[in-house]
CSV table of C-alpha atoms in Angstrom, one decimal:
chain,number,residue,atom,x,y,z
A,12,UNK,CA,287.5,153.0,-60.6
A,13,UNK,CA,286.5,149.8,-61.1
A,14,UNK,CA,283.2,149.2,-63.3
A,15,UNK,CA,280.7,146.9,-65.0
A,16,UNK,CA,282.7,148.0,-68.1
A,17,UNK,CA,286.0,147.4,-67.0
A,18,UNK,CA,284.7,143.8,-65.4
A,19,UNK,CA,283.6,142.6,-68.7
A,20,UNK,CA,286.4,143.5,-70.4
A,21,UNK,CA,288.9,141.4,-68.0
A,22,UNK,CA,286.4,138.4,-68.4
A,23,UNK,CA,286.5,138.3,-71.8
A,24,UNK,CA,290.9,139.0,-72.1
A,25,UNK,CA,290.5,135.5,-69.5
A,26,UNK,CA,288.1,133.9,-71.5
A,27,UNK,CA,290.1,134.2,-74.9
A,28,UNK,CA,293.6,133.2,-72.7
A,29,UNK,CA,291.3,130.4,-71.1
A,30,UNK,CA,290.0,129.3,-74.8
A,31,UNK,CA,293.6,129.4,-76.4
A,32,UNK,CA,295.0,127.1,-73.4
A,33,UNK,CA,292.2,124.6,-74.1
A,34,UNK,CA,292.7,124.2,-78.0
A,35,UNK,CA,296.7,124.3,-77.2
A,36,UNK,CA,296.2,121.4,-74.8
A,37,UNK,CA,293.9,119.8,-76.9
A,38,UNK,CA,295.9,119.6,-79.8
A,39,UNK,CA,299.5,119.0,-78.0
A,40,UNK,CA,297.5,115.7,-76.4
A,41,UNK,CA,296.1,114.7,-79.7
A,42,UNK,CA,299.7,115.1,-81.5
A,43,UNK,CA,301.3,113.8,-78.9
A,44,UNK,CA,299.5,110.3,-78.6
A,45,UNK,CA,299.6,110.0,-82.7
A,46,UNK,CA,303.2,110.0,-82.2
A,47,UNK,CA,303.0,107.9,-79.4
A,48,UNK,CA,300.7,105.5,-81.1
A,49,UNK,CA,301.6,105.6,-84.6
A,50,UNK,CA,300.1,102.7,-86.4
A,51,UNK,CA,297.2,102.3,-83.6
A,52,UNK,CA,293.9,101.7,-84.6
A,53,UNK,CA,291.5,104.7,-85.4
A,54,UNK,CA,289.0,103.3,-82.1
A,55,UNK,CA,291.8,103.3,-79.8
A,56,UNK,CA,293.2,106.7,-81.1
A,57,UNK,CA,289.5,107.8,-80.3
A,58,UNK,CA,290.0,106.8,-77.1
A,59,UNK,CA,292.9,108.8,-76.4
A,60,UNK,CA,291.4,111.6,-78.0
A,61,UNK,CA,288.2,111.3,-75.9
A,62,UNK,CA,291.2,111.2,-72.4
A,63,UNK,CA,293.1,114.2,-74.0
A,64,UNK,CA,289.7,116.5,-74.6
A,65,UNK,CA,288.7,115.2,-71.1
A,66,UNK,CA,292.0,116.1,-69.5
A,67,UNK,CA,291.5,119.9,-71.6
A,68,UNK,CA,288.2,120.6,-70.0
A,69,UNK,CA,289.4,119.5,-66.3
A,70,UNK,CA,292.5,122.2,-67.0
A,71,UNK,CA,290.0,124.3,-68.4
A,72,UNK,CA,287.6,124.4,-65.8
A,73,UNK,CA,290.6,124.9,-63.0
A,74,UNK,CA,292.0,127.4,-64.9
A,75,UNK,CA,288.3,129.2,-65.4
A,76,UNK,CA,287.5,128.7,-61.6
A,77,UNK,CA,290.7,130.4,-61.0
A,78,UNK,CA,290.0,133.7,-63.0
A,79,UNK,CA,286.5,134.0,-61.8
A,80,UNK,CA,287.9,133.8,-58.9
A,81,UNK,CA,290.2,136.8,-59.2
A,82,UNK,CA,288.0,138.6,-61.1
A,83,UNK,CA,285.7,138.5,-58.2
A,84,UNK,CA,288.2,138.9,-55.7
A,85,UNK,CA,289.7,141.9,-57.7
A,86,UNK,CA,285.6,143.4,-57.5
A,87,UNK,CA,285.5,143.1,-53.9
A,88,UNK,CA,288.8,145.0,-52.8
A,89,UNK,CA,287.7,147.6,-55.6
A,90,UNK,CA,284.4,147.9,-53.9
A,91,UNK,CA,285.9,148.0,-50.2
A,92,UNK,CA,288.0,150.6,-51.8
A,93,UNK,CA,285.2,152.9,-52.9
A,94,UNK,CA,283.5,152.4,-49.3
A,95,UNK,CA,286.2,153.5,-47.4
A,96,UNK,CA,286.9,156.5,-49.7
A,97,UNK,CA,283.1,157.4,-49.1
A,98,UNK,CA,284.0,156.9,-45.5
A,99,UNK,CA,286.9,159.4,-45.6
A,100,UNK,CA,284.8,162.0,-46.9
A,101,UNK,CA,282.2,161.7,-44.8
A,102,UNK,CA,284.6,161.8,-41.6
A,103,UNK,CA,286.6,164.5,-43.6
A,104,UNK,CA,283.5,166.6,-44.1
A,105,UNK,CA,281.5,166.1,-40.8
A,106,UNK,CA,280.8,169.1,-38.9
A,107,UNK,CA,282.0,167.2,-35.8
A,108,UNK,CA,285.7,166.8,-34.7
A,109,UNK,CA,286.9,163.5,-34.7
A,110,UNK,CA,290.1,162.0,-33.6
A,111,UNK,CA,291.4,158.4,-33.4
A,112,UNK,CA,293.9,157.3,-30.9
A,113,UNK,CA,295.8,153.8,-30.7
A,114,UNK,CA,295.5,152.0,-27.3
A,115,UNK,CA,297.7,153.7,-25.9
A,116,UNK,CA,296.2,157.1,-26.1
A,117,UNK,CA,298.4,158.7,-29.0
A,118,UNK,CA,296.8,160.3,-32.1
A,119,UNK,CA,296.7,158.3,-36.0
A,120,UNK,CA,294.1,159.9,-37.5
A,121,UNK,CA,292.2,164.0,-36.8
A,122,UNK,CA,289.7,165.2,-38.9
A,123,UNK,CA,289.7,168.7,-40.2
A,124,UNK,CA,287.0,169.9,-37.9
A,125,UNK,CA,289.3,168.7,-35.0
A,126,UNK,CA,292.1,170.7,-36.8
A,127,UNK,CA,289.5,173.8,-37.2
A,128,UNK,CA,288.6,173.5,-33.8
A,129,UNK,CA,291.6,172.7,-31.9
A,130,UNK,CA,293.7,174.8,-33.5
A,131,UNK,CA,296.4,172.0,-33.9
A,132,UNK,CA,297.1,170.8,-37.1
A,133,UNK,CA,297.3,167.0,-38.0
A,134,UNK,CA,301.0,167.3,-38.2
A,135,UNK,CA,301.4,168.9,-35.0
A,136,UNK,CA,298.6,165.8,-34.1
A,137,UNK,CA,299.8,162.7,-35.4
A,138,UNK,CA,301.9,160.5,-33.2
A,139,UNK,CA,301.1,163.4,-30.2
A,140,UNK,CA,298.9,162.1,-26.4
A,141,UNK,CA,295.8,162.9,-27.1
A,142,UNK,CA,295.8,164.7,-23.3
A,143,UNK,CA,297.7,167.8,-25.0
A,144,UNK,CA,294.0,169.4,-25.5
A,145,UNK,CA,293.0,168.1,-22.1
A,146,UNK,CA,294.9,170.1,-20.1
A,147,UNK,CA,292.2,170.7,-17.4
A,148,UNK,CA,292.5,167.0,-16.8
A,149,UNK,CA,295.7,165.2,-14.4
A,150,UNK,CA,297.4,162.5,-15.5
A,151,UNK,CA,295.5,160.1,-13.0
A,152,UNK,CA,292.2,161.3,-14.3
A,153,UNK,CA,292.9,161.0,-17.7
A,154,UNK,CA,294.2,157.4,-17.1
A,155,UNK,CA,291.5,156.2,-15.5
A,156,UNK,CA,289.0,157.8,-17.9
A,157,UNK,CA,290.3,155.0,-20.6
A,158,UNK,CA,290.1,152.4,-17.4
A,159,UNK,CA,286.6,152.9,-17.3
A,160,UNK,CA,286.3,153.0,-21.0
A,161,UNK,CA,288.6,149.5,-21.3
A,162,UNK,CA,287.0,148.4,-18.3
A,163,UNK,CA,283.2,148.7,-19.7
A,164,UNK,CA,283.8,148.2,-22.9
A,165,UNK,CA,281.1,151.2,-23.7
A,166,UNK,CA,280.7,154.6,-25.1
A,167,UNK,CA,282.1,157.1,-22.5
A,168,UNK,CA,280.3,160.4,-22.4
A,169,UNK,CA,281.6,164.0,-20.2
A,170,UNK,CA,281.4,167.7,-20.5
A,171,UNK,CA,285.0,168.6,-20.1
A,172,UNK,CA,286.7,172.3,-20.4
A,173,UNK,CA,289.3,172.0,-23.1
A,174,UNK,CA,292.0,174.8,-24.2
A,175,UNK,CA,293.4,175.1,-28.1
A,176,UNK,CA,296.6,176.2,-29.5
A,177,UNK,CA,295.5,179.7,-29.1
A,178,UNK,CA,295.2,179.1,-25.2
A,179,UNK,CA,291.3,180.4,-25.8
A,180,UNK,CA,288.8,177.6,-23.4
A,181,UNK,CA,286.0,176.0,-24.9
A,182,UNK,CA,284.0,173.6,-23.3
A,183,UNK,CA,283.1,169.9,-25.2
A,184,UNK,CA,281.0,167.9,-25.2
A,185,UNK,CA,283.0,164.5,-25.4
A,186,UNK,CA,282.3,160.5,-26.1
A,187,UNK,CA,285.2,158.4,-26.5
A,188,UNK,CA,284.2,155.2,-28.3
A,189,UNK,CA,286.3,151.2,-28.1
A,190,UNK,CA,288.0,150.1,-31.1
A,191,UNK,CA,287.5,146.0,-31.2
A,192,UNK,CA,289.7,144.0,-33.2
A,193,UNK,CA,286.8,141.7,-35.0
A,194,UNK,CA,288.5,138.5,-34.3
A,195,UNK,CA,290.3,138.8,-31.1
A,196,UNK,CA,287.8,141.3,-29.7
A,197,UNK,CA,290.5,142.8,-27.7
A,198,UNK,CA,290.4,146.9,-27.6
A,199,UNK,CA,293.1,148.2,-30.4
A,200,UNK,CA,292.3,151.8,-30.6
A,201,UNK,CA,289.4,154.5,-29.4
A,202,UNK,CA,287.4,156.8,-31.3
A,203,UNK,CA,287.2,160.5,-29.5
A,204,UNK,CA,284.4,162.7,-31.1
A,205,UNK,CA,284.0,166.2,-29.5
A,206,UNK,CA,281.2,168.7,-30.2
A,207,UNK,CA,281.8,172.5,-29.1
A,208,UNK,CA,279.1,173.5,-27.0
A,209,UNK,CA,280.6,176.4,-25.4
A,210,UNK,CA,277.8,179.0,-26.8
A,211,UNK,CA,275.2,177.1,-25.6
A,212,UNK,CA,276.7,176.8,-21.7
A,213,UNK,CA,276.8,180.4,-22.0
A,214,UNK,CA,273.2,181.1,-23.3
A,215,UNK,CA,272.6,178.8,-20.3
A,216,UNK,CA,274.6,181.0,-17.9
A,217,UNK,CA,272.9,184.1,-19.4
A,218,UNK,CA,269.6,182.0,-19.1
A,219,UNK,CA,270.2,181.6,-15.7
A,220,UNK,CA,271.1,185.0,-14.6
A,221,UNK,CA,268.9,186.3,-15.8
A,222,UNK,CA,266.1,184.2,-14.2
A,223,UNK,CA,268.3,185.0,-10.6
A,224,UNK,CA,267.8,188.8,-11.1
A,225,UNK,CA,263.9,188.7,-12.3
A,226,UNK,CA,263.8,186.4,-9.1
A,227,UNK,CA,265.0,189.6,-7.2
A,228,UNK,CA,263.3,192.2,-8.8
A,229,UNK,CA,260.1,190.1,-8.0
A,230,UNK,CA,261.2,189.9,-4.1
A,231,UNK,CA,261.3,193.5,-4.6
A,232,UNK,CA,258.3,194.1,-6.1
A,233,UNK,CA,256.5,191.9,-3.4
A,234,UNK,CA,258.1,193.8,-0.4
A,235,UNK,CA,257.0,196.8,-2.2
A,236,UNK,CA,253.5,195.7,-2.4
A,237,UNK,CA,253.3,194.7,1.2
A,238,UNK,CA,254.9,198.1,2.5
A,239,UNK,CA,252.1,200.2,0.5
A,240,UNK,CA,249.8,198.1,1.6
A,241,UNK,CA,250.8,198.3,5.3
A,242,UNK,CA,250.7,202.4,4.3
A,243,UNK,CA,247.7,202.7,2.7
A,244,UNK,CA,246.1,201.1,6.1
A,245,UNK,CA,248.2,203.6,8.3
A,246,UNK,CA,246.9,206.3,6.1
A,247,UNK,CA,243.1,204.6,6.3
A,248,UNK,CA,243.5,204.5,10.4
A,249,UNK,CA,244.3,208.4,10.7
A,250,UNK,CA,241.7,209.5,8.8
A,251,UNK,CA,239.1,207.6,10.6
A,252,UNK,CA,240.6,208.7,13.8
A,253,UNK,CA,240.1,212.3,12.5
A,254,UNK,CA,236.7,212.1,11.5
């Protein structure tokens, strides 16, 4: 991994490779122009000193500028690196099933909650339509789902009945996401995140039920009422009558 250590440690290997090129240039220059100029005056071999250390420090400079350059270059992909590992384990961890499909619909990348939930593996997965799961769908309606989708350019949210390896039927709550490319903007790939929310449509099934047969036993309980009633008044009319 790449560190605060490990940065200054380069910087200072460049900075001794940068320092050794600058004498080595300097001196090179200043033998060479001695040869050169053998029997020049001392002012004028000053001079060509003074061009020599001036020509060092412009090498010196590029060649600085340049391993900054990496260096910082080198920090950046290193930090990209450790944000899309963080990424990874958070998609690999979420509770949530996830599952990215190229533009044409086929499966890269599943998650292992979509493996834990699905029943597929990312083996059996990978390079597969992502329709295999969405059987309760026809071809038509599962092409003009990612219409819309392309179409709109938006999230695209349903409530679909979807069957796993097992052949067991769960119903999901889905939203299927566009992938943009950043710089032609043009749709590359979709994100598909699914949530099980089979128990809760059948603790709403059972809610419901159960609200239809209190409904019932209260119609019941009314009619009830109104038939005593009407008795207790028959009752109430013969004994007067009597009396």
């Amino acid at each position: 991994m790449y560190t605060q250590r490990t940065a200054r440690a380069l910087r200072q290997h460049v900075d001794l490779i940068v320092l050794a090129v600058t004498l080595g240039t300097v001196y090179v220059v200043w033998r060479w122009f001695i040869i050169q100029n053998n029997g020049v005056p001392t002012a004028q071999l000053n001079g060509y000193f003074g061009i020599g250390i001036l020509i060092s420090f412009l090498i010196y400079s590029m060649v600085y500028g340049l391993s900054s350059a990496n260096v910082r270059a080198e920090k950046i992909a290193s930090d990209m690196t450790v944000d899309l590992q963080k990424y990874k384990v958070a998609v690999e961890n979420t509770s949530g099933h996830i599952v990215i499909v190229d533009k044409n619909g086929i499966v890269v990348y599943m998650n292992g909650a979509a493996e834990r939930l699905t029943g597929f593996s990312k083996e059996e997965s990978i390079g597969k339509n992502l329709m295999q799961w969405m059987e309760h769908l026809t071809e038509n309606e599962y092409v003009e789902m990612f219409k819309s989708i392309v179409t709109k350019k938006d999230v695209f949210r349903v409530e679909m009945v979807n069957k796993k390896k097992s052949g067991d039927i769960y119903t999901a709550q889905i939203s299927i996401s566009p992938i943009f490319n950043e710089e032609t903007e043009e749709i590359v790939g979709f994100v598909e995140i699914e949530n099980d929310i089979t128990e809760i449509k059948n603790m709403d099934k059972l809610l419901t039920d159960k609200n239809t047969e209190l409904e019932r036993v209260n119609k019941l309980m009314v009619g009830r009422e109104i038939k005593m009633a009407d008795l207790k008044a028959q009752i109430t009319e013969l004994e007067n009558k009597l009396h």
